[in-house]
mmCIF file of C-alpha atoms and ligand atoms in Angstrom:
data_model
loop_
_atom_site.group_PDB
_atom_site.id
_atom_site.type_symbol
_atom_site.label_atom_id
_atom_site.label_comp_id
_atom_site.label_asym_id
_atom_site.label_seq_id
_atom_site.Cartn_x
_atom_site.Cartn_y
_atom_site.Cartn_z
ATOM 1 C CA UNK J 1 28.147 31.089 27.036
ATOM 2 C CA UNK J 2 24.563 29.875 26.916
ATOM 3 C CA UNK J 3 23.195 29.792 23.183
ATOM 4 C CA UNK J 4 19.945 29.560 21.939
ATOM 5 C CA UNK J 5 19.234 27.260 18.802
ATOM 6 C CA UNK J 6 15.602 27.233 19.061
ATOM 7 C CA UNK J 7 13.520 28.553 15.923
ATOM 8 C CA UNK J 8 10.005 28.549 15.319
ATOM 9 C CA UNK J 9 8.262 27.493 12.147
ATOM 10 C CA UNK J 10 4.787 28.403 11.704
ATOM 11 C CA UNK J 11 4.105 28.199 15.914
ATOM 12 C CA UNK J 12 6.094 24.676 16.043
ATOM 13 C CA UNK J 13 9.292 25.167 18.126
ATOM 14 C CA UNK J 14 12.539 23.220 16.700
ATOM 15 C CA UNK J 15 15.263 22.792 19.456
ATOM 16 C CA UNK J 16 17.605 23.742 16.466
ATOM 17 C CA UNK J 17 17.278 24.697 12.505
ATOM 18 C CA UNK J 18 18.574 21.432 11.321
ATOM 19 C CA UNK J 19 16.061 18.938 9.600
ATOM 20 C CA UNK J 20 16.325 16.514 6.845
ATOM 21 C CA UNK J 21 15.435 16.905 3.149
ATOM 22 C CA UNK J 22 12.527 14.784 2.259
ATOM 23 C CA UNK J 23 13.332 11.517 0.383
ATOM 24 C CA UNK J 24 16.883 11.676 1.368
ATOM 25 C CA UNK J 25 16.500 10.160 4.953
ATOM 26 C CA UNK J 26 13.416 7.848 4.629
ATOM 27 C CA UNK J 27 11.571 8.241 8.042
ATOM 28 C CA UNK J 28 14.956 8.037 9.706
ATOM 29 C CA UNK J 29 14.598 4.314 10.520
ATOM 30 C CA UNK J 30 17.768 3.595 8.023
ATOM 31 C CA UNK J 31 19.754 6.351 9.725
ATOM 32 C CA UNK J 32 18.667 5.479 13.374
ATOM 33 C CA UNK J 33 22.163 3.640 14.009
ATOM 34 C CA UNK J 34 24.256 6.495 12.904
ATOM 35 C CA UNK J 35 22.376 9.479 13.694
ATOM 36 C CA UNK J 36 20.840 10.278 17.154
ATOM 37 C CA UNK J 37 17.647 11.438 15.781
ATOM 38 C CA UNK J 38 16.898 13.243 19.183
ATOM 39 C CA UNK J 39 19.266 15.825 18.337
ATOM 40 C CA UNK J 40 17.497 16.804 15.001
ATOM 41 C CA UNK J 41 15.205 20.182 15.178
ATOM 42 C CA UNK J 42 12.835 18.010 13.170
ATOM 43 C CA UNK J 43 12.773 14.808 10.844
ATOM 44 C CA UNK J 44 11.031 15.457 7.373
ATOM 45 C CA UNK J 45 9.798 12.308 6.070
ATOM 46 C CA UNK J 46 9.771 11.027 2.184
ATOM 47 C CA UNK J 47 6.674 11.990 0.268
ATOM 48 C CA UNK J 48 3.585 10.180 1.128
ATOM 49 C CA UNK J 49 0.647 9.575 -0.977
ATOM 50 C CA UNK J 50 -2.789 8.381 -0.184
ATOM 51 C CA UNK J 51 -1.891 5.094 -1.825
ATOM 52 C CA UNK J 52 1.452 3.052 -2.524
ATOM 53 C CA UNK J 53 3.013 4.256 -5.578
ATOM 54 C CA UNK J 54 5.504 1.872 -7.461
ATOM 55 C CA UNK J 55 7.816 4.730 -8.492
ATOM 56 C CA UNK J 56 9.569 5.359 -11.946
ATOM 57 C CA UNK J 57 11.462 2.386 -14.019
ATOM 58 C CA UNK J 58 15.364 2.033 -13.266
ATOM 59 C CA UNK J 59 17.770 3.431 -13.517
ATOM 60 C CA UNK J 60 16.576 6.162 -11.372
ATOM 61 C CA UNK J 61 19.934 7.904 -9.960
ATOM 62 C CA UNK J 62 22.926 9.097 -11.737
ATOM 63 C CA UNK J 63 26.055 10.962 -10.281
ATOM 64 C CA UNK J 64 26.949 14.328 -11.845
ATOM 65 C CA UNK J 65 29.242 16.885 -10.999
ATOM 66 C CA UNK J 66 28.871 18.202 -7.505
ATOM 67 C CA UNK J 67 26.034 16.284 -6.942
ATOM 68 C CA UNK J 68 23.528 13.575 -8.179
ATOM 69 C CA UNK J 69 20.571 13.514 -10.422
ATOM 70 C CA UNK J 70 17.322 11.426 -9.355
ATOM 71 C CA UNK J 71 13.859 10.530 -10.867
ATOM 72 C CA UNK J 72 12.480 8.163 -8.009
ATOM 73 C CA UNK J 73 9.026 9.249 -8.884
ATOM 74 C CA UNK J 74 8.025 9.449 -5.293
ATOM 75 C CA UNK J 75 7.879 5.531 -4.554
ATOM 76 C CA UNK J 76 5.949 5.144 -1.109
ATOM 77 C CA UNK J 77 4.146 2.715 0.583
ATOM 78 C CA UNK J 78 1.125 4.861 0.946
ATOM 79 C CA UNK J 79 -0.572 6.508 4.207
ATOM 80 C CA UNK J 80 -1.844 3.525 5.753
ATOM 81 C CA UNK J 81 1.682 2.046 6.115
ATOM 82 C CA UNK J 82 2.982 4.982 6.844
ATOM 83 C CA UNK J 83 0.752 5.950 9.520
ATOM 84 C CA UNK J 84 0.896 2.477 11.124
ATOM 85 C CA UNK J 85 4.720 1.984 10.775
ATOM 86 C CA UNK J 86 6.691 5.559 10.492
ATOM 87 C CA UNK J 87 4.746 7.903 13.012
ATOM 88 C CA UNK J 88 4.742 5.678 15.931
ATOM 89 C CA UNK J 89 8.821 4.894 15.140
ATOM 90 C CA UNK J 90 9.290 8.774 14.943
ATOM 91 C CA UNK J 91 7.050 9.661 17.805
ATOM 92 C CA UNK J 92 9.576 7.394 20.134
ATOM 93 C CA UNK J 93 12.266 10.122 19.213
ATOM 94 C CA UNK J 94 12.678 13.703 20.729
ATOM 95 C CA UNK J 95 11.970 15.632 17.632
ATOM 96 C CA UNK J 96 9.557 17.188 15.735
ATOM 97 C CA UNK J 97 7.644 15.346 12.761
ATOM 98 C CA UNK J 98 7.353 17.062 9.376
ATOM 99 C CA UNK J 99 5.256 14.906 7.071
ATOM 100 C CA UNK J 100 5.986 15.692 3.292
ATOM 101 C CA UNK J 101 2.765 14.852 1.300
ATOM 102 C CA UNK J 102 2.777 14.287 -2.282
ATOM 103 C CA UNK J 103 -0.480 13.450 -4.781
ATOM 104 C CA UNK J 104 -1.657 13.354 -8.679
ATOM 105 C CA UNK J 105 -4.585 15.578 -8.280
ATOM 106 C CA UNK J 106 -6.105 17.980 -5.578
ATOM 107 C CA UNK J 107 -8.126 14.974 -4.124
ATOM 108 C CA UNK J 108 -5.130 12.887 -3.610
ATOM 109 C CA UNK J 109 -3.437 15.618 -1.457
ATOM 110 C CA UNK J 110 -6.817 16.124 0.619
ATOM 111 C CA UNK J 111 -6.852 12.457 1.543
ATOM 112 C CA UNK J 112 -3.498 12.254 2.870
ATOM 113 C CA UNK J 113 -3.915 15.614 4.643
ATOM 114 C CA UNK J 114 -7.325 14.654 6.107
ATOM 115 C CA UNK J 115 -5.759 11.214 7.030
ATOM 116 C CA UNK J 116 -3.013 12.941 8.805
ATOM 117 C CA UNK J 117 -5.398 15.359 10.828
ATOM 118 C CA UNK J 118 -5.808 12.652 13.621
ATOM 119 C CA UNK J 119 -2.144 11.812 13.545
ATOM 120 C CA UNK J 120 0.439 13.212 16.221
ATOM 121 C CA UNK J 121 2.608 14.833 13.652
ATOM 122 C CA UNK J 122 3.809 18.701 13.820
ATOM 123 C CA UNK J 123 4.004 20.095 10.297
ATOM 124 C CA UNK J 124 2.652 19.207 6.773
ATOM 125 C CA UNK J 125 5.116 19.999 3.905
ATOM 126 C CA UNK J 126 3.165 19.686 0.771
ATOM 127 C CA UNK J 127 5.489 18.751 -2.167
ATOM 128 C CA UNK J 128 4.046 20.491 -5.425
ATOM 129 C CA UNK J 129 7.292 20.530 -6.887
ATOM 130 C CA UNK J 130 8.530 17.058 -7.707
ATOM 131 C CA UNK J 131 9.878 17.216 -11.509
ATOM 132 C CA UNK J 132 9.696 13.525 -11.694
ATOM 133 C CA UNK J 133 5.842 12.729 -11.868
ATOM 134 C CA UNK J 134 4.107 13.478 -14.752
ATOM 135 C CA UNK J 135 0.489 14.332 -13.487
ATOM 136 C CA UNK J 136 0.310 16.572 -10.204
ATOM 137 C CA UNK J 137 3.208 17.495 -8.501
ATOM 138 C CA UNK J 138 5.177 20.098 -10.650
ATOM 139 C CA UNK J 139 2.109 21.196 -12.383
ATOM 140 C CA UNK J 140 0.818 22.671 -9.416
ATOM 141 C CA UNK J 141 4.350 24.262 -8.385
ATOM 142 C CA UNK J 142 4.653 26.032 -11.925
ATOM 143 C CA UNK J 143 1.364 28.009 -12.026
ATOM 144 C CA UNK J 144 0.655 30.333 -9.557
ATOM 145 C CA UNK J 145 -3.030 30.080 -10.144
ATOM 146 C CA UNK J 146 -2.978 26.367 -9.602
ATOM 147 C CA UNK J 147 -0.674 26.710 -6.477
ATOM 148 C CA UNK J 148 -3.108 29.021 -5.145
ATOM 149 C CA UNK J 149 -6.165 26.990 -5.342
ATOM 150 C CA UNK J 150 -4.337 23.878 -3.918
ATOM 151 C CA UNK J 151 -3.086 25.698 -1.146
ATOM 152 C CA UNK J 152 -6.284 27.215 -0.361
ATOM 153 C CA UNK J 153 -8.035 23.649 -0.582
ATOM 154 C CA UNK J 154 -5.302 22.152 1.669
ATOM 155 C CA UNK J 155 -5.546 24.910 4.095
ATOM 156 C CA UNK J 156 -9.254 24.572 4.471
ATOM 157 C CA UNK J 157 -8.767 20.918 5.719
ATOM 158 C CA UNK J 158 -5.319 20.624 7.310
ATOM 159 C CA UNK J 159 -5.190 20.428 11.205
ATOM 160 C CA UNK J 160 -1.389 21.171 11.288
ATOM 161 C CA UNK J 161 0.363 23.870 9.938
ATOM 162 C CA UNK J 162 0.975 23.664 6.207
ATOM 163 C CA UNK J 163 4.407 24.468 4.539
ATOM 164 C CA UNK J 164 4.257 24.805 0.564
ATOM 165 C CA UNK J 165 7.435 23.523 -0.910
ATOM 166 C CA UNK J 166 8.268 25.530 -3.936
ATOM 167 C CA UNK J 167 9.982 24.461 -6.960
ATOM 168 C CA UNK J 168 12.978 26.272 -8.384
ATOM 169 C CA UNK J 169 12.163 25.245 -12.053
ATOM 170 C CA UNK J 170 10.261 28.597 -12.784
ATOM 171 C CA UNK J 171 11.117 32.007 -13.882
ATOM 172 C CA UNK J 172 10.519 34.001 -11.015
ATOM 173 C CA UNK J 173 10.089 32.186 -7.672
ATOM 174 C CA UNK J 174 8.467 35.088 -5.756
ATOM 175 C CA UNK J 175 5.417 34.974 -7.910
ATOM 176 C CA UNK J 176 5.020 31.487 -6.511
ATOM 177 C CA UNK J 177 5.851 32.360 -3.052
ATOM 178 C CA UNK J 178 3.402 35.147 -3.016
ATOM 179 C CA UNK J 179 0.353 32.837 -4.244
ATOM 180 C CA UNK J 180 0.980 30.357 -1.710
ATOM 181 C CA UNK J 181 1.070 32.838 1.062
ATOM 182 C CA UNK J 182 -2.038 34.550 -0.223
ATOM 183 C CA UNK J 183 -3.825 31.255 -0.261
ATOM 184 C CA UNK J 184 -2.811 30.776 3.503
ATOM 185 C CA UNK J 185 0.583 28.888 3.420
ATOM 186 C CA UNK J 186 1.925 28.988 7.056
ATOM 187 C CA UNK J 187 5.930 28.525 5.992
ATOM 188 C CA UNK J 188 7.482 27.626 2.632
ATOM 189 C CA UNK J 189 10.465 25.235 1.783
ATOM 190 C CA UNK J 190 12.562 25.724 -0.994
ATOM 191 C CA UNK J 191 14.146 24.417 -3.183
ATOM 192 C CA UNK J 192 13.220 21.216 -4.778
ATOM 193 C CA UNK J 193 15.619 19.751 -7.640
ATOM 194 C CA UNK J 194 16.380 21.460 -10.535
ATOM 195 C CA UNK J 195 15.321 19.649 -13.913
ATOM 196 C CA UNK J 196 18.431 18.337 -15.750
ATOM 197 C CA UNK J 197 19.308 15.385 -18.271
ATOM 198 C CA UNK J 198 22.360 13.049 -18.515
ATOM 199 C CA UNK J 199 23.325 10.891 -21.380
ATOM 200 C CA UNK J 200 25.341 7.654 -20.972
ATOM 201 C CA UNK J 201 27.647 8.028 -24.061
ATOM 202 C CA UNK J 202 28.609 4.386 -23.846
ATOM 203 C CA UNK J 203 25.001 3.084 -23.884
ATOM 204 C CA UNK J 204 24.174 5.928 -26.084
ATOM 205 C CA UNK J 205 20.854 6.575 -24.011
ATOM 206 C CA UNK J 206 19.589 8.644 -21.019
ATOM 207 C CA UNK J 207 21.495 7.860 -18.029
ATOM 208 C CA UNK J 208 18.152 7.979 -15.929
ATOM 209 C CA UNK J 209 15.377 5.927 -17.516
ATOM 210 C CA UNK J 210 12.711 8.900 -16.956
ATOM 211 C CA UNK J 211 15.214 10.694 -19.509
ATOM 212 C CA UNK J 212 14.910 14.099 -17.237
ATOM 213 C CA UNK J 213 16.073 14.127 -13.558
ATOM 214 C CA UNK J 214 16.155 16.290 -10.566
ATOM 215 C CA UNK J 215 19.777 17.749 -9.875
ATOM 216 C CA UNK J 216 20.912 18.314 -6.282
ATOM 217 C CA UNK J 217 23.578 18.639 -4.064
ATOM 218 C CA UNK J 218 26.452 21.310 -3.969
ATOM 219 C CA UNK J 219 25.818 22.319 -7.505
ATOM 220 C CA UNK J 220 22.651 23.833 -6.725
ATOM 221 C CA UNK J 221 23.445 25.395 -3.598
ATOM 222 C CA UNK J 222 24.271 29.033 -4.597
ATOM 223 C CA UNK J 223 20.577 28.931 -6.562
ATOM 224 C CA UNK J 224 19.043 27.841 -3.299
ATOM 225 C CA UNK J 225 20.960 30.743 -1.461
ATOM 226 C CA UNK J 226 19.556 33.340 -4.116
ATOM 227 C CA UNK J 227 16.166 31.792 -4.232
ATOM 228 C CA UNK J 228 15.634 31.733 -0.329
ATOM 229 C CA UNK J 229 17.097 35.398 -0.254
ATOM 230 C CA UNK J 230 14.655 36.612 -2.748
ATOM 231 C CA UNK J 231 11.511 34.698 -1.187
ATOM 232 C CA UNK J 232 12.505 35.873 2.369
ATOM 233 C CA UNK J 233 12.381 39.558 1.061
ATOM 234 C CA UNK J 234 8.927 38.985 -0.626
ATOM 235 C CA UNK J 235 6.957 37.263 1.972
ATOM 236 C CA UNK J 236 6.576 37.144 5.586
ATOM 237 C CA UNK J 237 5.987 33.443 6.536
ATOM 238 C CA UNK J 238 9.155 31.242 7.869
ATOM 239 C CA UNK J 239 11.129 29.521 5.401
ATOM 240 C CA UNK J 240 12.878 26.120 5.676
ATOM 241 C CA UNK J 241 15.829 26.478 3.385
ATOM 242 C CA UNK J 242 17.633 23.457 1.557
ATOM 243 C CA UNK J 243 19.724 22.821 -1.789
ATOM 244 C CA UNK J 244 23.382 21.424 -1.477
ATOM 245 C CA UNK J 245 24.065 21.826 2.139
ATOM 246 C CA UNK J 246 26.972 19.991 2.850
ATOM 247 C CA UNK J 247 28.354 21.595 6.026
ATOM 248 C CA UNK J 248 27.736 24.069 8.693
ATOM 249 C CA UNK J 249 28.897 27.227 6.817
ATOM 250 C CA UNK J 250 26.166 26.233 4.032
ATOM 251 C CA UNK J 251 23.711 26.015 6.139
ATOM 252 C CA UNK J 252 24.709 29.215 7.846
ATOM 253 C CA UNK J 253 24.406 30.970 4.460
ATOM 254 C CA UNK J 254 20.886 29.766 3.882
ATOM 255 C CA UNK J 255 19.871 31.195 7.262
ATOM 256 C CA UNK J 256 21.532 34.430 6.752
ATOM 257 C CA UNK J 257 19.835 34.606 3.488
ATOM 258 C CA UNK J 258 16.502 34.266 5.564
ATOM 259 C CA UNK J 259 15.937 30.697 6.141
ATOM 260 C CA UNK J 260 14.437 29.815 9.575
ATOM 261 C CA UNK J 261 15.463 26.183 9.255
ATOM 262 C CA UNK J 262 17.722 24.221 6.855
ATOM 263 C CA UNK J 263 17.081 20.785 5.544
ATOM 264 C CA UNK J 264 20.112 18.406 4.817
ATOM 265 C CA UNK J 265 19.483 15.939 1.610
ATOM 266 C CA UNK J 266 22.091 14.683 -0.577
ATOM 267 C CA UNK J 267 24.896 15.173 1.994
ATOM 268 C CA UNK J 268 23.056 12.330 3.861
ATOM 269 C CA UNK J 269 24.245 9.717 1.127
ATOM 270 C CA UNK J 270 27.880 10.376 1.133
ATOM 271 C CA UNK J 271 28.232 11.478 4.954
ATOM 272 C CA UNK J 272 25.287 9.704 7.058
ATOM 273 C CA UNK J 273 26.751 12.196 10.132
ATOM 274 C CA UNK J 274 26.353 15.232 7.970
ATOM 275 C CA UNK J 275 23.165 16.750 10.022
ATOM 276 C CA UNK J 276 24.933 16.205 13.448
ATOM 277 C CA UNK J 277 28.340 17.782 12.053
ATOM 278 C CA UNK J 278 26.023 20.468 10.785
ATOM 279 C CA UNK J 279 24.305 21.123 14.249
ATOM 280 C CA UNK J 280 27.698 21.004 16.015
ATOM 281 C CA UNK J 281 29.382 23.414 13.558
ATOM 282 C CA UNK J 282 26.585 26.047 13.791
ATOM 283 C CA UNK J 283 26.824 25.727 17.459
ATOM 284 C CA UNK J 284 30.597 26.318 17.317
ATOM 285 C CA UNK J 285 30.118 29.401 15.108
ATOM 286 C CA UNK J 286 27.795 30.897 17.334
ATOM 287 C CA UNK J 287 30.084 30.536 20.338
ATOM 288 C CA UNK J 288 33.095 31.574 18.301
ATOM 289 C CA UNK J 289 31.332 34.562 16.923
ATOM 290 C CA UNK J 290 29.504 35.751 20.502
ATOM 291 C CA UNK J 291 25.969 35.134 18.902
ATOM 292 C CA UNK J 292 23.799 34.179 21.888
ATOM 293 C CA UNK J 293 20.640 33.717 19.754
ATOM 294 C CA UNK J 294 20.379 31.816 16.085
ATOM 295 C CA UNK J 295 17.454 34.019 15.681
ATOM 296 C CA UNK J 296 19.645 37.014 15.219
ATOM 297 C CA UNK J 297 21.148 35.193 12.162
ATOM 298 C CA UNK J 298 17.983 34.619 10.184
ATOM 299 C CA UNK J 299 17.927 37.145 7.348
ATOM 300 C CA UNK J 300 20.700 39.135 8.749
ATOM 301 C CA UNK J 301 22.299 39.593 5.334
ATOM 302 C CA UNK J 302 20.369 42.294 3.662
HETATM 303 C C1 LIG C 401 16.669 10.346 -4.023
HETATM 304 C C2 LIG C 401 15.927 11.909 -3.655
HETATM 305 C C3 LIG C 401 14.437 11.700 -3.244
HETATM 306 C C4 LIG C 401 13.960 12.943 -2.886
HETATM 307 N N1 LIG C 401 12.388 12.821 -2.717
HETATM 308 C C5 LIG C 401 11.529 13.927 -2.470
HETATM 309 C C6 LIG C 401 10.333 13.669 -2.080
HETATM 310 O O1 LIG C 401 9.849 12.682 -1.783
HETATM 311 N N2 LIG C 401 9.599 14.872 -1.794
HETATM 312 C C7 LIG C 401 10.260 16.256 -1.864
HETATM 313 O O2 LIG C 401 9.405 17.090 -1.526
HETATM 314 N N3 LIG C 401 11.494 16.369 -1.881
HETATM 315 C C8 LIG C 401 12.374 15.168 -2.474
HETATM 316 N N4 LIG C 401 13.545 15.427 -2.673
HETATM 317 C C9 LIG C 401 14.319 16.557 -3.056
HETATM 318 C C10 LIG C 401 14.945 16.983 -1.802
HETATM 319 O O3 LIG C 401 14.051 16.790 -0.585
HETATM 320 C C11 LIG C 401 15.630 18.535 -1.856
HETATM 321 O O4 LIG C 401 14.640 19.403 -1.964
HETATM 322 C C12 LIG C 401 16.635 18.547 -2.991
HETATM 323 O O5 LIG C 401 17.198 17.438 -2.848
HETATM 324 C C13 LIG C 401 17.638 19.755 -2.590
HETATM 325 O O6 LIG C 401 18.022 19.175 -1.404
HETATM 326 P P1 LIG C 401 19.906 18.710 -1.351
HETATM 327 O O7 LIG C 401 20.456 19.354 -2.595
HETATM 328 O O8 LIG C 401 20.459 19.044 -0.150
HETATM 329 O O9 LIG C 401 19.585 17.318 -1.704
HETATM 330 C C14 LIG C 401 14.321 14.143 -3.125
HETATM 331 C C15 LIG C 401 15.984 14.428 -3.370
HETATM 332 C C16 LIG C 401 16.441 13.225 -3.745
HETATM 333 C C17 LIG C 401 18.019 13.330 -4.065
#
């Protein structure tokens, strides 16, 4: 049986719904020898800012039940290095490029978005939801008015479709989703990490130097499924779902809850082949269940 796995995110066609979650895959260079990047629907890059960011003091990561915690603080080499090094590398691959953008102020975000206007990238994912940077980031992601304003400002300058990445660290994620969409967001991605804390009882201090850290991995998966479902039923734009996706079944859950595409994050750290196994697993599920088009599954659970 011929099956269609192509999905559409804001006018951009992905050969299949699987991408990687920002910050867990670099720009794919480190994974190139394990993963055939040509098989991915898209590569989503680590967050890139207008200037290089050193990130937070170490330790920056810790293990926890069913996942991990991180407070990397969006360390990145800045847009100049990224444009020269990462974009040309990714362009040698037959996959779509989603550039994740971070900033501390509206001006920072705009500078990166304007720089990317002339670059051959397919989609912009705007990280307004990082819990680990004190200025910017989360401030935009937790206040609907601030989210509306920054989305509007970015949309006025962006040449590529804009995906706003939402924070789960809010009471009602549909309020944030609606604010982003009213301001013109072309798509949404969710969820970013959930703020947590771990104490190292032997050192009698915080396990992660930032004190708080973002929890990711299987522990947050049911929350991601719930939030994708809520957002899919509140707005009309495509959703990239993520949060603790370890296998094809987890990815299919997010698709059935309403995600048009799914990003694999923490799973890459303990199984570099996770993305490929998930793509193969979705194809097998479709064949076994006589599903000829993946689009039939998007939001099929009401
Ligand atoms: C080490 C690490 C770094 C991350 N860096 C970013 C980032 O730069 N930008 C961003 O939007 N999200 C970042 N995230 C969040 C992930 O993209 C994703 O939203 C989250 O981890 C949930 O997915 P997962 O449970 O599959 O990892 C990072 C997550 C981890 C674990």
